[in-house]
Backbone as JSON, one array per atom type, in Angstrom:
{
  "sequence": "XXXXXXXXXXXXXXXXXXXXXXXXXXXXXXXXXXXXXXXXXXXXXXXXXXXXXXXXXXXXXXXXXXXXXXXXXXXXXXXXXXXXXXXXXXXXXXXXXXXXXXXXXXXXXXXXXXXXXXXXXXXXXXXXXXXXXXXXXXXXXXXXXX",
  "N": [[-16.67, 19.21, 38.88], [-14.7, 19.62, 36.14], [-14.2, 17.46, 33.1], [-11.26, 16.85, 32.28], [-9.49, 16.11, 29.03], [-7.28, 13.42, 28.85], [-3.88, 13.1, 26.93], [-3.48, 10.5, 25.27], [-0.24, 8.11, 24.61], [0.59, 7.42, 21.2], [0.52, 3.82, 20.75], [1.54, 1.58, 18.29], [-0.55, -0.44, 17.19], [1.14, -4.3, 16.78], [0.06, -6.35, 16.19], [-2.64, -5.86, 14.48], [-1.53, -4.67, 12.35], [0.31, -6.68, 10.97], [-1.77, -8.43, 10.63], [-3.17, -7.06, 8.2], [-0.57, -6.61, 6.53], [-0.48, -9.25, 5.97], [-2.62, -9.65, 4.82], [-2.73, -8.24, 2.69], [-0.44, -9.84, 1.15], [-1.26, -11.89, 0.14], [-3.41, -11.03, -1.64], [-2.13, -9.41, -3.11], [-0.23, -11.58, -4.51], [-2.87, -12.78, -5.79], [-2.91, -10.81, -7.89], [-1.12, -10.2, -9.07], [1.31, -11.59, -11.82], [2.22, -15.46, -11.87], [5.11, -16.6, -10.92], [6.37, -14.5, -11.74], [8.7, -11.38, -12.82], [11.53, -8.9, -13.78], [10.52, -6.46, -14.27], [7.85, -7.16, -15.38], [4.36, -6.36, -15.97], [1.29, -5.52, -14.91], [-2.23, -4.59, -15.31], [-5.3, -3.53, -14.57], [-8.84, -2.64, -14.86], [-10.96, -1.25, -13.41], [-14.33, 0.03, -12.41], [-13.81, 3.42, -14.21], [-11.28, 3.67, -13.58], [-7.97, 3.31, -14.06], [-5.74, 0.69, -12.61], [-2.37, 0.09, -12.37], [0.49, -2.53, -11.85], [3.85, -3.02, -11.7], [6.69, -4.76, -11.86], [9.4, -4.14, -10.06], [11.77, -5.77, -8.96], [13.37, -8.25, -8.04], [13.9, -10.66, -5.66], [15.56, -13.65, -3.35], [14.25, -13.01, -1.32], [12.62, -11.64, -1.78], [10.03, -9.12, -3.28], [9.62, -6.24, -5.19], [7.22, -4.19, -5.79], [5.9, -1.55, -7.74], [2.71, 0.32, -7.78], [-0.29, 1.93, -9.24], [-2.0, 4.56, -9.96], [-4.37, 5.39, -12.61], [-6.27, 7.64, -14.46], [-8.26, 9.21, -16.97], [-9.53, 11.54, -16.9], [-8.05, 13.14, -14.68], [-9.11, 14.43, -10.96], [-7.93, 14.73, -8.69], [-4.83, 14.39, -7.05], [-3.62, 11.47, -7.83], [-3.06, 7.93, -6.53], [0.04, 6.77, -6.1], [2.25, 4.34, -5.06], [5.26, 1.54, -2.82], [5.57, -1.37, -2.82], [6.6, -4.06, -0.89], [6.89, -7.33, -1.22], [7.38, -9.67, 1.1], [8.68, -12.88, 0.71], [9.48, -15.04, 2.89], [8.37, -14.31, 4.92], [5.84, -14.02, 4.09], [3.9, -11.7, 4.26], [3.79, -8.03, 3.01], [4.45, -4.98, 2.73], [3.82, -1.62, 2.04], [6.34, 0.71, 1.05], [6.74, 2.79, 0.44], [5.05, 6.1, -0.65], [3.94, 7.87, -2.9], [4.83, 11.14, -2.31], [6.75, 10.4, -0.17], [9.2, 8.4, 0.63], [10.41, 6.79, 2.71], [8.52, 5.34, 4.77], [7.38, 5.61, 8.07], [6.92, 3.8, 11.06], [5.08, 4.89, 12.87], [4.26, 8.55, 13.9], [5.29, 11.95, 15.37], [2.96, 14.13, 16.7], [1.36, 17.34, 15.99], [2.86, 17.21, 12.73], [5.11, 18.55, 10.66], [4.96, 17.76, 8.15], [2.23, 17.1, 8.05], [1.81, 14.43, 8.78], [-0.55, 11.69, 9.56], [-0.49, 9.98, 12.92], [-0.81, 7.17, 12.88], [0.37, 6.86, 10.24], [1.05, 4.62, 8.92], [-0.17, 2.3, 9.23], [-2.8, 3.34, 8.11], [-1.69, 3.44, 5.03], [-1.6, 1.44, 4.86], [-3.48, -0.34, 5.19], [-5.23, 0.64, 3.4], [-4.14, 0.53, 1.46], [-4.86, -2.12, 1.01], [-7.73, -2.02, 0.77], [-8.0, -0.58, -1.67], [-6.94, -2.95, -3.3], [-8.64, -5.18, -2.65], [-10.62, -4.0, -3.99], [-9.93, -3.8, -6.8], [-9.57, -6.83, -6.91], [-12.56, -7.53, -6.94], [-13.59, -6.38, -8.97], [-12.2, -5.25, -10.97], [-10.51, -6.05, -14.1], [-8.17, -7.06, -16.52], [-6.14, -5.48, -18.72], [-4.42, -3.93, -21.48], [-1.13, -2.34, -20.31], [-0.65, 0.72, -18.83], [0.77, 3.31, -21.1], [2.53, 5.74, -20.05]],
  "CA": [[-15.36, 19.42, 38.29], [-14.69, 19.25, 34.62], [-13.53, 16.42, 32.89], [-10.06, 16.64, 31.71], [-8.98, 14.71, 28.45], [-5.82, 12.99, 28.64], [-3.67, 12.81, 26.02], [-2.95, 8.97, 25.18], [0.69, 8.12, 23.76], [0.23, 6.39, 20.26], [1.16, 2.61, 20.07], [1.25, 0.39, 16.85], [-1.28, -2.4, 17.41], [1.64, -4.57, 15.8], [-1.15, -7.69, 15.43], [-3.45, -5.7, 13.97], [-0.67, -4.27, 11.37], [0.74, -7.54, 10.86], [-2.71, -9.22, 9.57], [-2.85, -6.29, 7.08], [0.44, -7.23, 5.81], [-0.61, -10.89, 5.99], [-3.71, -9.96, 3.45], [-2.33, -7.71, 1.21], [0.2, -10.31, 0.75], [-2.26, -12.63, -0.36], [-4.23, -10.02, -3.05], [-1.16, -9.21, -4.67], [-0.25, -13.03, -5.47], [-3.85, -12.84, -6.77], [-2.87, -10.2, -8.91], [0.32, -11.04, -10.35], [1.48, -13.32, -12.43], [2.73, -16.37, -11.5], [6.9, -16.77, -11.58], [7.12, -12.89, -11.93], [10.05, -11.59, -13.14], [11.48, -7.92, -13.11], [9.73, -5.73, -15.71], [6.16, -7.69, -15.63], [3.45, -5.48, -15.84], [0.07, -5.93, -14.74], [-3.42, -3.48, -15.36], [-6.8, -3.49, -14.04], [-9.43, -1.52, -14.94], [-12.03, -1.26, -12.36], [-15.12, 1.12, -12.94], [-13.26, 4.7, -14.84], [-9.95, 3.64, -13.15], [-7.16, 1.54, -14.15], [-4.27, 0.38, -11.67], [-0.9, -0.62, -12.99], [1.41, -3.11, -10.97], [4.83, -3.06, -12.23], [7.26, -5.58, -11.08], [10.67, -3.5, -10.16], [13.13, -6.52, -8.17], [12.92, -9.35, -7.27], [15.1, -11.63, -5.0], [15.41, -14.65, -3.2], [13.34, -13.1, -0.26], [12.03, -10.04, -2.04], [9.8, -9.07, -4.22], [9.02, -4.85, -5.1], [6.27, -3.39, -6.91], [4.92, -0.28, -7.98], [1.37, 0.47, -8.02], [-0.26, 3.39, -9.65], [-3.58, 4.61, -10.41], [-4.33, 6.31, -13.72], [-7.39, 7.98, -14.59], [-8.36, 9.98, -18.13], [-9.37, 12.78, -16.53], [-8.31, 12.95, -12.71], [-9.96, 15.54, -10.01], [-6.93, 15.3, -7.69], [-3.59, 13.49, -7.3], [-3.89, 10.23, -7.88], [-1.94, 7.25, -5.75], [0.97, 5.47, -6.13], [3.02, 3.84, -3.73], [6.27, 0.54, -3.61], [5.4, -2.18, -1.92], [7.68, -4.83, -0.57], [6.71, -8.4, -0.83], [8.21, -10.6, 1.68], [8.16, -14.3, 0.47], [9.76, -15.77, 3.3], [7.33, -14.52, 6.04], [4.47, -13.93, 3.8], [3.97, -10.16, 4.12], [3.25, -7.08, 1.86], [4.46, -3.81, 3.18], [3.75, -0.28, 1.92], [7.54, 1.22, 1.62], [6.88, 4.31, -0.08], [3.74, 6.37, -0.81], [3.6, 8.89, -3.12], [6.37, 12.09, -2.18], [7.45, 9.65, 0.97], [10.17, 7.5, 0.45], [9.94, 5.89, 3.48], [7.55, 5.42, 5.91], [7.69, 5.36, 9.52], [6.0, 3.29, 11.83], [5.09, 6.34, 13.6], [4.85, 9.88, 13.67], [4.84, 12.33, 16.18], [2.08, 14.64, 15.96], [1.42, 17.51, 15.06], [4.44, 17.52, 12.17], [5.62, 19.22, 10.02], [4.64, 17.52, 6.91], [0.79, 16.54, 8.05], [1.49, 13.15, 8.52], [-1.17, 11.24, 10.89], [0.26, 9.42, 14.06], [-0.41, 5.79, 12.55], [0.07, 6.74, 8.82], [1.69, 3.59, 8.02], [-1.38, 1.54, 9.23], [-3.68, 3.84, 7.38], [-1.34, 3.68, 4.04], [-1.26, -0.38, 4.37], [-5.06, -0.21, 5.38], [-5.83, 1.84, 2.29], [-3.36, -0.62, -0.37], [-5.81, -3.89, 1.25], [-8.65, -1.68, 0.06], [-7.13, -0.78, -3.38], [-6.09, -4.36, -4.08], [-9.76, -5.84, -2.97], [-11.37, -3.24, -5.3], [-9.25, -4.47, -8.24], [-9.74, -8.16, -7.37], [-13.65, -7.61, -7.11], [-14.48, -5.62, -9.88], [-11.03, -5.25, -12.02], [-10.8, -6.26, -15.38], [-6.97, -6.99, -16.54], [-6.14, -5.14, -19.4], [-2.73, -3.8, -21.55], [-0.63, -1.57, -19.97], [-0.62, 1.74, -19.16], [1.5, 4.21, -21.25], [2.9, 7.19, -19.97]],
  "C": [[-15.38, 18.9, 36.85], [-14.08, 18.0, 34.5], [-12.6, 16.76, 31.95], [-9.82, 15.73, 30.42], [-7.43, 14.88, 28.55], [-5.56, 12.34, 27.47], [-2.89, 11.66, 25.92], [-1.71, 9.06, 24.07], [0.21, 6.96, 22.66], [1.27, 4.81, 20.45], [0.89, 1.57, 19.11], [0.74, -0.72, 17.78], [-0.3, -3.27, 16.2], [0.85, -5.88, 15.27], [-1.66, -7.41, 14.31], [-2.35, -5.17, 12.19], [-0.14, -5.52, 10.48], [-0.77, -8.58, 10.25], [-3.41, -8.07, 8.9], [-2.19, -6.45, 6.41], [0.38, -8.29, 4.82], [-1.61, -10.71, 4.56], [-3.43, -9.93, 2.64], [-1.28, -8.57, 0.26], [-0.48, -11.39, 0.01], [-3.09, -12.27, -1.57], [-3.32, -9.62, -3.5], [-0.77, -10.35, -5.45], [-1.37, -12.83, -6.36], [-3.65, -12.22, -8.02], [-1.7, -10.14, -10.28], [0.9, -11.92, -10.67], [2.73, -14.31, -11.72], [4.65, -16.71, -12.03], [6.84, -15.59, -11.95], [8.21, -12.86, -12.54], [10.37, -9.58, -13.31], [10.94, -7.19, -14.33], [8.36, -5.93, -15.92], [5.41, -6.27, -15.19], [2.08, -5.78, -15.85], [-1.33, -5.1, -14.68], [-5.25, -3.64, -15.52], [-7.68, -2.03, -13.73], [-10.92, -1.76, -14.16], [-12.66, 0.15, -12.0], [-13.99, 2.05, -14.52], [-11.83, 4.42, -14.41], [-9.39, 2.65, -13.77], [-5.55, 1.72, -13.22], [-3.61, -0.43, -12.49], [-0.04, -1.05, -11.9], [2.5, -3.28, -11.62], [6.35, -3.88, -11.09], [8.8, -4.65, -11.08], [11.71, -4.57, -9.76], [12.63, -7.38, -7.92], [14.21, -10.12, -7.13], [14.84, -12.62, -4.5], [14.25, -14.89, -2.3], [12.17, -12.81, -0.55], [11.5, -9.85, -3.31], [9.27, -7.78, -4.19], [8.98, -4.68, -5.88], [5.73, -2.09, -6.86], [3.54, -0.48, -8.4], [1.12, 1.71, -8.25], [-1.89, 3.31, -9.93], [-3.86, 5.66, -11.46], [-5.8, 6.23, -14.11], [-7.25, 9.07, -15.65], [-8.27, 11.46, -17.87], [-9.15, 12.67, -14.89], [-8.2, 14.36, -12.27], [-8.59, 15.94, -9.49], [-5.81, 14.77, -7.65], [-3.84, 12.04, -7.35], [-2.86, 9.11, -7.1], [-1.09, 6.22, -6.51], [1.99, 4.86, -4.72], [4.1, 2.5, -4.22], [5.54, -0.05, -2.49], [6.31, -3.4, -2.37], [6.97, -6.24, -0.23], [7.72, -9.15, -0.19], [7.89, -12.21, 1.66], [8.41, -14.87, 1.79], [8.83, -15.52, 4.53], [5.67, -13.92, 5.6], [3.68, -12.75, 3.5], [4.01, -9.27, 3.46], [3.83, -5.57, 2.8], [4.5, -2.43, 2.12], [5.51, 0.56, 2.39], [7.7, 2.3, 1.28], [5.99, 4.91, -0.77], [4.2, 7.94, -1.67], [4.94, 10.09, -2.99], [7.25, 11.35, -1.19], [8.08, 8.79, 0.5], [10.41, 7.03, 1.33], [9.1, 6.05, 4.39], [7.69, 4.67, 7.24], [6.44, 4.14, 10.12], [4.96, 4.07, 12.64], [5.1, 7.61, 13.88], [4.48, 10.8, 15.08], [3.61, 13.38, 15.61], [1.0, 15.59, 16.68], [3.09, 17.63, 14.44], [4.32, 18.26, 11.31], [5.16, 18.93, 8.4], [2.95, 16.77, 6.92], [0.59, 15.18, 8.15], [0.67, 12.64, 9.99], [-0.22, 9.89, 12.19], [0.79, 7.73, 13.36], [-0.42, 6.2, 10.96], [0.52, 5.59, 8.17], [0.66, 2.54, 7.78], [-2.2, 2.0, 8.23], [-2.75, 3.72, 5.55], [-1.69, 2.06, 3.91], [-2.74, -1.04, 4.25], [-5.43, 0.27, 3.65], [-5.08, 0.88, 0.7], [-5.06, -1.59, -0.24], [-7.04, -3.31, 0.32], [-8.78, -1.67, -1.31], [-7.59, -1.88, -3.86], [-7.6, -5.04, -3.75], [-10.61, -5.22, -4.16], [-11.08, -3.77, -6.51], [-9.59, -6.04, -8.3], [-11.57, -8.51, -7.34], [-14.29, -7.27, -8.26], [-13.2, -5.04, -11.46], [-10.96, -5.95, -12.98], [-9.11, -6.24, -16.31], [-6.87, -6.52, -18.46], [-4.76, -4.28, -20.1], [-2.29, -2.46, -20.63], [-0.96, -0.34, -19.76], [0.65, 2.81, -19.74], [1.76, 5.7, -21.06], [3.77, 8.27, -20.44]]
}
C-alpha cells in the first residue's frame, strides 16, 4: 500500500521566533547610536551594498526604524522593511516588509498574494542575517540620498 502524505497544520515555534527577536534586538543596539532620537540616521556599506537605518519614533517603550538597502546599480528589488524595537522586553520585530504593512504571524497557504505559511519567521530570520552582515563586514558611512 502506498504511502500517503499527510498534510501537517502550520504552528509558530513561538521559542524559536522569540530568540530571533531576542538577537536582532541586540544587532540593532550595535548599530545605532546610543540615546537615539527621531530622525538619526545610520549607513553601512558592506561589500557593493549600503544599508540605511533611519530612526522614525521613539517612545518610552518603543523604538521604530526603517531599514533599506541601496545599491548603484540593482538586479532586482531591493529590501526594506520597519522594525519595532521593544525596550521593555528586549525584542526587535519585523512590522512591515516591503508592499506589506503588516505582517501576520501566519498565513494560510496557498494565498493569494504568495505569501509562505511562516513568512514572518522567515522575514525576522532574514533582518538577523542582514544586520550580522552589516555588523561583520559594514563600514558606517554618510547617508544615503534619495
Amino acid at each position: 500500500m502506498p504511502n500517503i502524505a499527510v498534510k501537517k497544520p502550520y504552528h509558530v515555534d513561538l521559542a524559536e521566533l522569540m530568540r530571533v527577536y531576542e538577537t536582532n534586538y541586540a544587532k540593532l543596539n550595535a548599530l545605532l547610536p546610543v540615546g537615539h532620537e527621531v530622525g538619526d540616521v545610520r549607513c553601512y556599506q558592506a561589500v557593493n551594498m549600503v544599508y540605511q537605518l533611519t530612526v522614525n519614533e521613539v517612545t518610552k517603550y518603543t523604538t521604530l526604524i526603517d531599514i533599506c538597502q541601496s545599491d548603484a546599480m540593482p538586479v532586482f528589488p531591493l529590501p526594506k522593511m520597519s522594525v519595532r524595537l521593544y525596550h521593555d522586553a528586549r525584542v526587535a520585530e519585523v512590522c512591515a516588509s516591503g508592499d506589506f504593512s503588516r505582517v501576520k504571524a501566519k498565513y494560510d497557504y496557498p494565498n493569494a498574494k504568495l505569501l509562505q505559511k511562516d513568512e514572518k519567521f522567515q522575514l525576522n530570520k532574514f533582518l538577523g542575517e542582514w544586520l550580522t552582515f552589516c555588523l561583520k563586514t559594514g563600514i558606517s558611512r554618510a547617508p544615503i540620498a534619495f
